[in-house]
Amino acid sequence: MSDIMTKNMARNVFYGGSIFFFLVFGALTIHSHIYARTKAVDEAQLTPSVVLGKHVWERNACIDCHTLLGEGAYFAPELGNVMRRWGVQDDPEAAVETLRGWMESMPSGIEGRRQMPRFELTDEEYRALTDFLLWTGTINTQNWPPNDAG
């Protein structure tokens, strides 16, 4: 075999490599779509209350301080697993009261401690935000966050 690659050899390597790349890319794309469909969260769980809770989350810019499923600011705790940490994941009524009590006690006025602003939410908004946080607690995050504290 020749030590020098001819034009035909180079062209064959280029076309063969390109075809191989596109076949692998296509196969991975199809696999991703199949995986996403089978592992997706059941859309029936997205109740109007959960959707409203997401709007409350966005309107009050909670992500400016908190993280949710690892995204957001790291000033305040992760909230993707907050209901499980509080032990109210299976009791929606207790979850609403716990969240309301926590948010209404802020700011605590303790000097030198990070303070959460006081939000004037309605009963419906507290319920919706709780439903949203309960819903995020059901997402399979593959053991994220790595510890319970977020």
PDB file of N, CA and C in Angstrom, residues 32-80:
ATOM      1  N   SER A  32     -33.182   9.575  21.697  1.00  0.00           N
ATOM      2  CA  SER A  32     -33.534  10.632  22.648  1.00  0.00           C
ATOM      3  C   SER A  32     -35.032  10.886  22.654  1.00  0.00           C
ATOM      4  N   HIS A  33     -35.642  10.906  21.483  1.00  0.00           N
ATOM      5  CA  HIS A  33     -37.085  11.146  21.412  1.00  0.00           C
ATOM      6  C   HIS A  33     -37.863   9.988  22.030  1.00  0.00           C
ATOM      7  N   ILE A  34     -37.446   8.782  21.787  1.00  0.00           N
ATOM      8  CA  ILE A  34     -38.119   7.622  22.367  1.00  0.00           C
ATOM      9  C   ILE A  34     -37.949   7.632  23.883  1.00  0.00           C
ATOM     10  N   TYR A  35     -36.744   7.926  24.373  1.00  0.00           N
ATOM     11  CA  TYR A  35     -36.471   7.965  25.810  1.00  0.00           C
ATOM     12  C   TYR A  35     -37.298   9.053  26.481  1.00  0.00           C
ATOM     13  N   ALA A  36     -37.356  10.230  25.851  1.00  0.00           N
ATOM     14  CA  ALA A  36     -38.097  11.342  26.444  1.00  0.00           C
ATOM     15  C   ALA A  36     -39.585  11.026  26.529  1.00  0.00           C
ATOM     16  N   ARG A  37     -40.123  10.346  25.542  1.00  0.00           N
ATOM     17  CA  ARG A  37     -41.552   9.996  25.577  1.00  0.00           C
ATOM     18  C   ARG A  37     -41.859   8.969  26.647  1.00  0.00           C
ATOM     19  N   THR A  38     -41.001   8.001  26.812  1.00  0.00           N
ATOM     20  CA  THR A  38     -41.285   6.946  27.787  1.00  0.00           C
ATOM     21  C   THR A  38     -40.992   7.392  29.208  1.00  0.00           C
ATOM     22  N   LYS A  39     -40.074   8.336  29.388  1.00  0.00           N
ATOM     23  CA  LYS A  39     -39.696   8.775  30.733  1.00  0.00           C
ATOM     24  C   LYS A  39     -40.331  10.099  31.120  1.00  0.00           C
ATOM     25  N   ALA A  40     -41.126  10.692  30.241  1.00  0.00           N
ATOM     26  CA  ALA A  40     -41.704  12.006  30.515  1.00  0.00           C
ATOM     27  C   ALA A  40     -42.680  11.936  31.682  1.00  0.00           C
ATOM     28  N   VAL A  41     -42.816  13.078  32.358  1.00  0.00           N
ATOM     29  CA  VAL A  41     -43.771  13.186  33.449  1.00  0.00           C
ATOM     30  C   VAL A  41     -45.172  13.165  32.853  1.00  0.00           C
ATOM     31  N   ASP A  42     -46.067  12.469  33.497  1.00  0.00           N
ATOM     32  CA  ASP A  42     -47.436  12.368  33.025  1.00  0.00           C
ATOM     33  C   ASP A  42     -48.063  13.764  32.983  1.00  0.00           C
ATOM     34  N   GLU A  43     -48.504  14.172  31.801  1.00  0.00           N
ATOM     35  CA  GLU A  43     -49.059  15.510  31.653  1.00  0.00           C
ATOM     36  C   GLU A  43     -50.373  15.682  32.404  1.00  0.00           C
ATOM     37  N   ALA A  44     -51.024  14.577  32.760  1.00  0.00           N
ATOM     38  CA  ALA A  44     -52.263  14.672  33.524  1.00  0.00           C
ATOM     39  C   ALA A  44     -52.003  15.259  34.905  1.00  0.00           C
ATOM     40  N   GLN A  45     -50.772  15.165  35.394  1.00  0.00           N
ATOM     41  CA  GLN A  45     -50.429  15.722  36.695  1.00  0.00           C
ATOM     42  C   GLN A  45     -50.334  17.247  36.643  1.00  0.00           C
ATOM     43  N   LEU A  46     -50.244  17.809  35.455  1.00  0.00           N
ATOM     44  CA  LEU A  46     -50.149  19.258  35.328  1.00  0.00           C
ATOM     45  C   LEU A  46     -51.540  19.865  35.448  1.00  0.00           C
ATOM     46  N   THR A  47     -51.976  20.008  36.671  1.00  0.00           N
ATOM     47  CA  THR A  47     -53.293  20.583  36.923  1.00  0.00           C
ATOM     48  C   THR A  47     -53.215  22.100  36.760  1.00  0.00           C
ATOM     49  N   PRO A  48     -54.356  22.752  36.628  1.00  0.00           N
ATOM     50  CA  PRO A  48     -54.340  24.218  36.557  1.00  0.00           C
ATOM     51  C   PRO A  48     -53.679  24.854  37.783  1.00  0.00           C
ATOM     52  N   SER A  49     -53.797  24.215  38.930  1.00  0.00           N
ATOM     53  CA  SER A  49     -53.162  24.738  40.143  1.00  0.00           C
ATOM     54  C   SER A  49     -51.648  24.679  40.047  1.00  0.00           C
ATOM     55  N   VAL A  50     -51.119  23.602  39.473  1.00  0.00           N
ATOM     56  CA  VAL A  50     -49.667  23.486  39.287  1.00  0.00           C
ATOM     57  C   VAL A  50     -49.185  24.559  38.316  1.00  0.00           C
ATOM     58  N   VAL A  51     -49.941  24.777  37.254  1.00  0.00           N
ATOM     59  CA  VAL A  51     -49.578  25.799  36.267  1.00  0.00           C
ATOM     60  C   VAL A  51     -49.612  27.182  36.911  1.00  0.00           C
ATOM     61  N   LEU A  52     -50.648  27.468  37.708  1.00  0.00           N
ATOM     62  CA  LEU A  52     -50.724  28.750  38.408  1.00  0.00           C
ATOM     63  C   LEU A  52     -49.548  28.901  39.372  1.00  0.00           C
ATOM     64  N   GLY A  53     -49.187  27.809  40.042  1.00  0.00           N
ATOM     65  CA  GLY A  53     -48.040  27.851  40.946  1.00  0.00           C
ATOM     66  C   GLY A  53     -46.752  28.195  40.227  1.00  0.00           C
ATOM     67  N   LYS A  54     -46.591  27.694  39.020  1.00  0.00           N
ATOM     68  CA  LYS A  54     -45.414  28.049  38.205  1.00  0.00           C
ATOM     69  C   LYS A  54     -45.440  29.525  37.879  1.00  0.00           C
ATOM     70  N   HIS A  55     -46.623  30.065  37.591  1.00  0.00           N
ATOM     71  CA  HIS A  55     -46.739  31.503  37.318  1.00  0.00           C
ATOM     72  C   HIS A  55     -46.419  32.331  38.567  1.00  0.00           C
ATOM     73  N   VAL A  56     -46.872  31.869  39.727  1.00  0.00           N
ATOM     74  CA  VAL A  56     -46.540  32.559  40.988  1.00  0.00           C
ATOM     75  C   VAL A  56     -45.029  32.533  41.194  1.00  0.00           C
ATOM     76  N   TRP A  57     -44.414  31.382  40.951  1.00  0.00           N
ATOM     77  CA  TRP A  57     -42.961  31.219  41.059  1.00  0.00           C
ATOM     78  C   TRP A  57     -42.238  32.223  40.167  1.00  0.00           C
ATOM     79  N   GLU A  58     -42.694  32.334  38.923  1.00  0.00           N
ATOM     80  CA  GLU A  58     -42.049  33.237  37.967  1.00  0.00           C
ATOM     81  C   GLU A  58     -42.336  34.701  38.286  1.00  0.00           C
ATOM     82  N   ARG A  59     -43.578  35.028  38.629  1.00  0.00           N
ATOM     83  CA  ARG A  59     -43.954  36.417  38.889  1.00  0.00           C
ATOM     84  C   ARG A  59     -43.188  36.994  40.084  1.00  0.00           C
ATOM     85  N   ASN A  60     -42.934  36.160  41.086  1.00  0.00           N
ATOM     86  CA  ASN A  60     -42.219  36.636  42.272  1.00  0.00           C
ATOM     87  C   ASN A  60     -40.713  36.425  42.170  1.00  0.00           C
ATOM     88  N   ALA A  61     -40.242  35.953  41.019  1.00  0.00           N
ATOM     89  CA  ALA A  61     -38.810  35.784  40.739  1.00  0.00           C
ATOM     90  C   ALA A  61     -38.115  34.951  41.816  1.00  0.00           C
ATOM     91  N   CYS A  62     -38.728  33.864  42.204  1.00  0.00           N
ATOM     92  CA  CYS A  62     -38.154  33.002  43.236  1.00  0.00           C
ATOM     93  C   CYS A  62     -36.799  32.443  42.807  1.00  0.00           C
ATOM     94  N   ILE A  63     -36.625  32.259  41.511  1.00  0.00           N
ATOM     95  CA  ILE A  63     -35.393  31.674  40.997  1.00  0.00           C
ATOM     96  C   ILE A  63     -34.206  32.642  41.116  1.00  0.00           C
ATOM     97  N   ASP A  64     -34.490  33.904  41.424  1.00  0.00           N
ATOM     98  CA  ASP A  64     -33.399  34.857  41.632  1.00  0.00           C
ATOM     99  C   ASP A  64     -32.611  34.546  42.900  1.00  0.00           C
ATOM    100  N   CYS A  65     -33.223  33.812  43.825  1.00  0.00           N
ATOM    101  CA  CYS A  65     -32.533  33.435  45.063  1.00  0.00           C
ATOM    102  C   CYS A  65     -32.414  31.920  45.226  1.00  0.00           C
ATOM    103  N   HIS A  66     -33.452  31.191  44.854  1.00  0.00           N
ATOM    104  CA  HIS A  66     -33.517  29.746  45.059  1.00  0.00           C
ATOM    105  C   HIS A  66     -33.116  28.988  43.799  1.00  0.00           C
ATOM    106  N   THR A  67     -32.737  27.734  43.989  1.00  0.00           N
ATOM    107  CA  THR A  67     -32.576  26.831  42.860  1.00  0.00           C
ATOM    108  C   THR A  67     -33.772  25.905  42.824  1.00  0.00           C
ATOM    109  N   LEU A  68     -34.100  25.459  41.637  1.00  0.00           N
ATOM    110  CA  LEU A  68     -35.157  24.485  41.436  1.00  0.00           C
ATOM    111  C   LEU A  68     -34.610  23.449  40.478  1.00  0.00           C
ATOM    112  N   LEU A  69     -34.407  22.225  40.992  1.00  0.00           N
ATOM    113  CA  LEU A  69     -33.811  21.140  40.221  1.00  0.00           C
ATOM    114  C   LEU A  69     -32.431  21.532  39.703  1.00  0.00           C
ATOM    115  N   GLY A  70     -31.707  22.271  40.509  1.00  0.00           N
ATOM    116  CA  GLY A  70     -30.332  22.632  40.185  1.00  0.00           C
ATOM    117  C   GLY A  70     -30.179  23.902  39.370  1.00  0.00           C
ATOM    118  N   GLU A  71     -31.265  24.506  38.909  1.00  0.00           N
ATOM    119  CA  GLU A  71     -31.197  25.727  38.104  1.00  0.00           C
ATOM    120  C   GLU A  71     -31.609  26.916  38.946  1.00  0.00           C
ATOM    121  N   GLY A  72     -30.890  28.006  38.810  1.00  0.00           N
ATOM    122  CA  GLY A  72     -31.230  29.224  39.521  1.00  0.00           C
ATOM    123  C   GLY A  72     -30.049  29.721  40.331  1.00  0.00           C
ATOM    124  N   ALA A  73     -30.345  30.604  41.271  1.00  0.00           N
ATOM    125  CA  ALA A  73     -29.306  31.204  42.096  1.00  0.00           C
ATOM    126  C   ALA A  73     -29.041  30.320  43.319  1.00  0.00           C
ATOM    127  N   TYR A  74     -27.856  30.434  43.851  1.00  0.00           N
ATOM    128  CA  TYR A  74     -27.467  29.611  45.002  1.00  0.00           C
ATOM    129  C   TYR A  74     -27.438  30.426  46.290  1.00  0.00           C
ATOM    130  N   PHE A  75     -28.250  31.479  46.359  1.00  0.00           N
ATOM    131  CA  PHE A  75     -28.310  32.316  47.547  1.00  0.00           C
ATOM    132  C   PHE A  75     -29.157  31.658  48.633  1.00  0.00           C
ATOM    133  N   ALA A  76     -30.228  30.997  48.216  1.00  0.00           N
ATOM    134  CA  ALA A  76     -31.162  30.360  49.146  1.00  0.00           C
ATOM    135  C   ALA A  76     -31.275  28.869  48.796  1.00  0.00           C
ATOM    136  N   PRO A  77     -31.926  28.085  49.635  1.00  0.00           N
ATOM    137  CA  PRO A  77     -31.941  26.624  49.445  1.00  0.00           C
ATOM    138  C   PRO A  77     -32.630  26.153  48.167  1.00  0.00           C
ATOM    139  N   GLU A  78     -32.253  24.938  47.779  1.00  0.00           N
ATOM    140  CA  GLU A  78     -32.908  24.212  46.683  1.00  0.00           C
ATOM    141  C   GLU A  78     -34.344  23.914  47.094  1.00  0.00           C
ATOM    142  N   LEU A  79     -35.293  24.140  46.183  1.00  0.00           N
ATOM    143  CA  LEU A  79     -36.697  23.915  46.520  1.00  0.00           C
ATOM    144  C   LEU A  79     -37.322  22.734  45.787  1.00  0.00           C
ATOM    145  N   GLY A  80     -36.563  22.033  44.959  1.00  0.00           N
ATOM    146  CA  GLY A  80     -37.102  20.883  44.252  1.00  0.00           C
ATOM    147  C   GLY A  80     -37.493  19.753  45.192  1.00  0.00           C
TER     148      GLY A  80
END
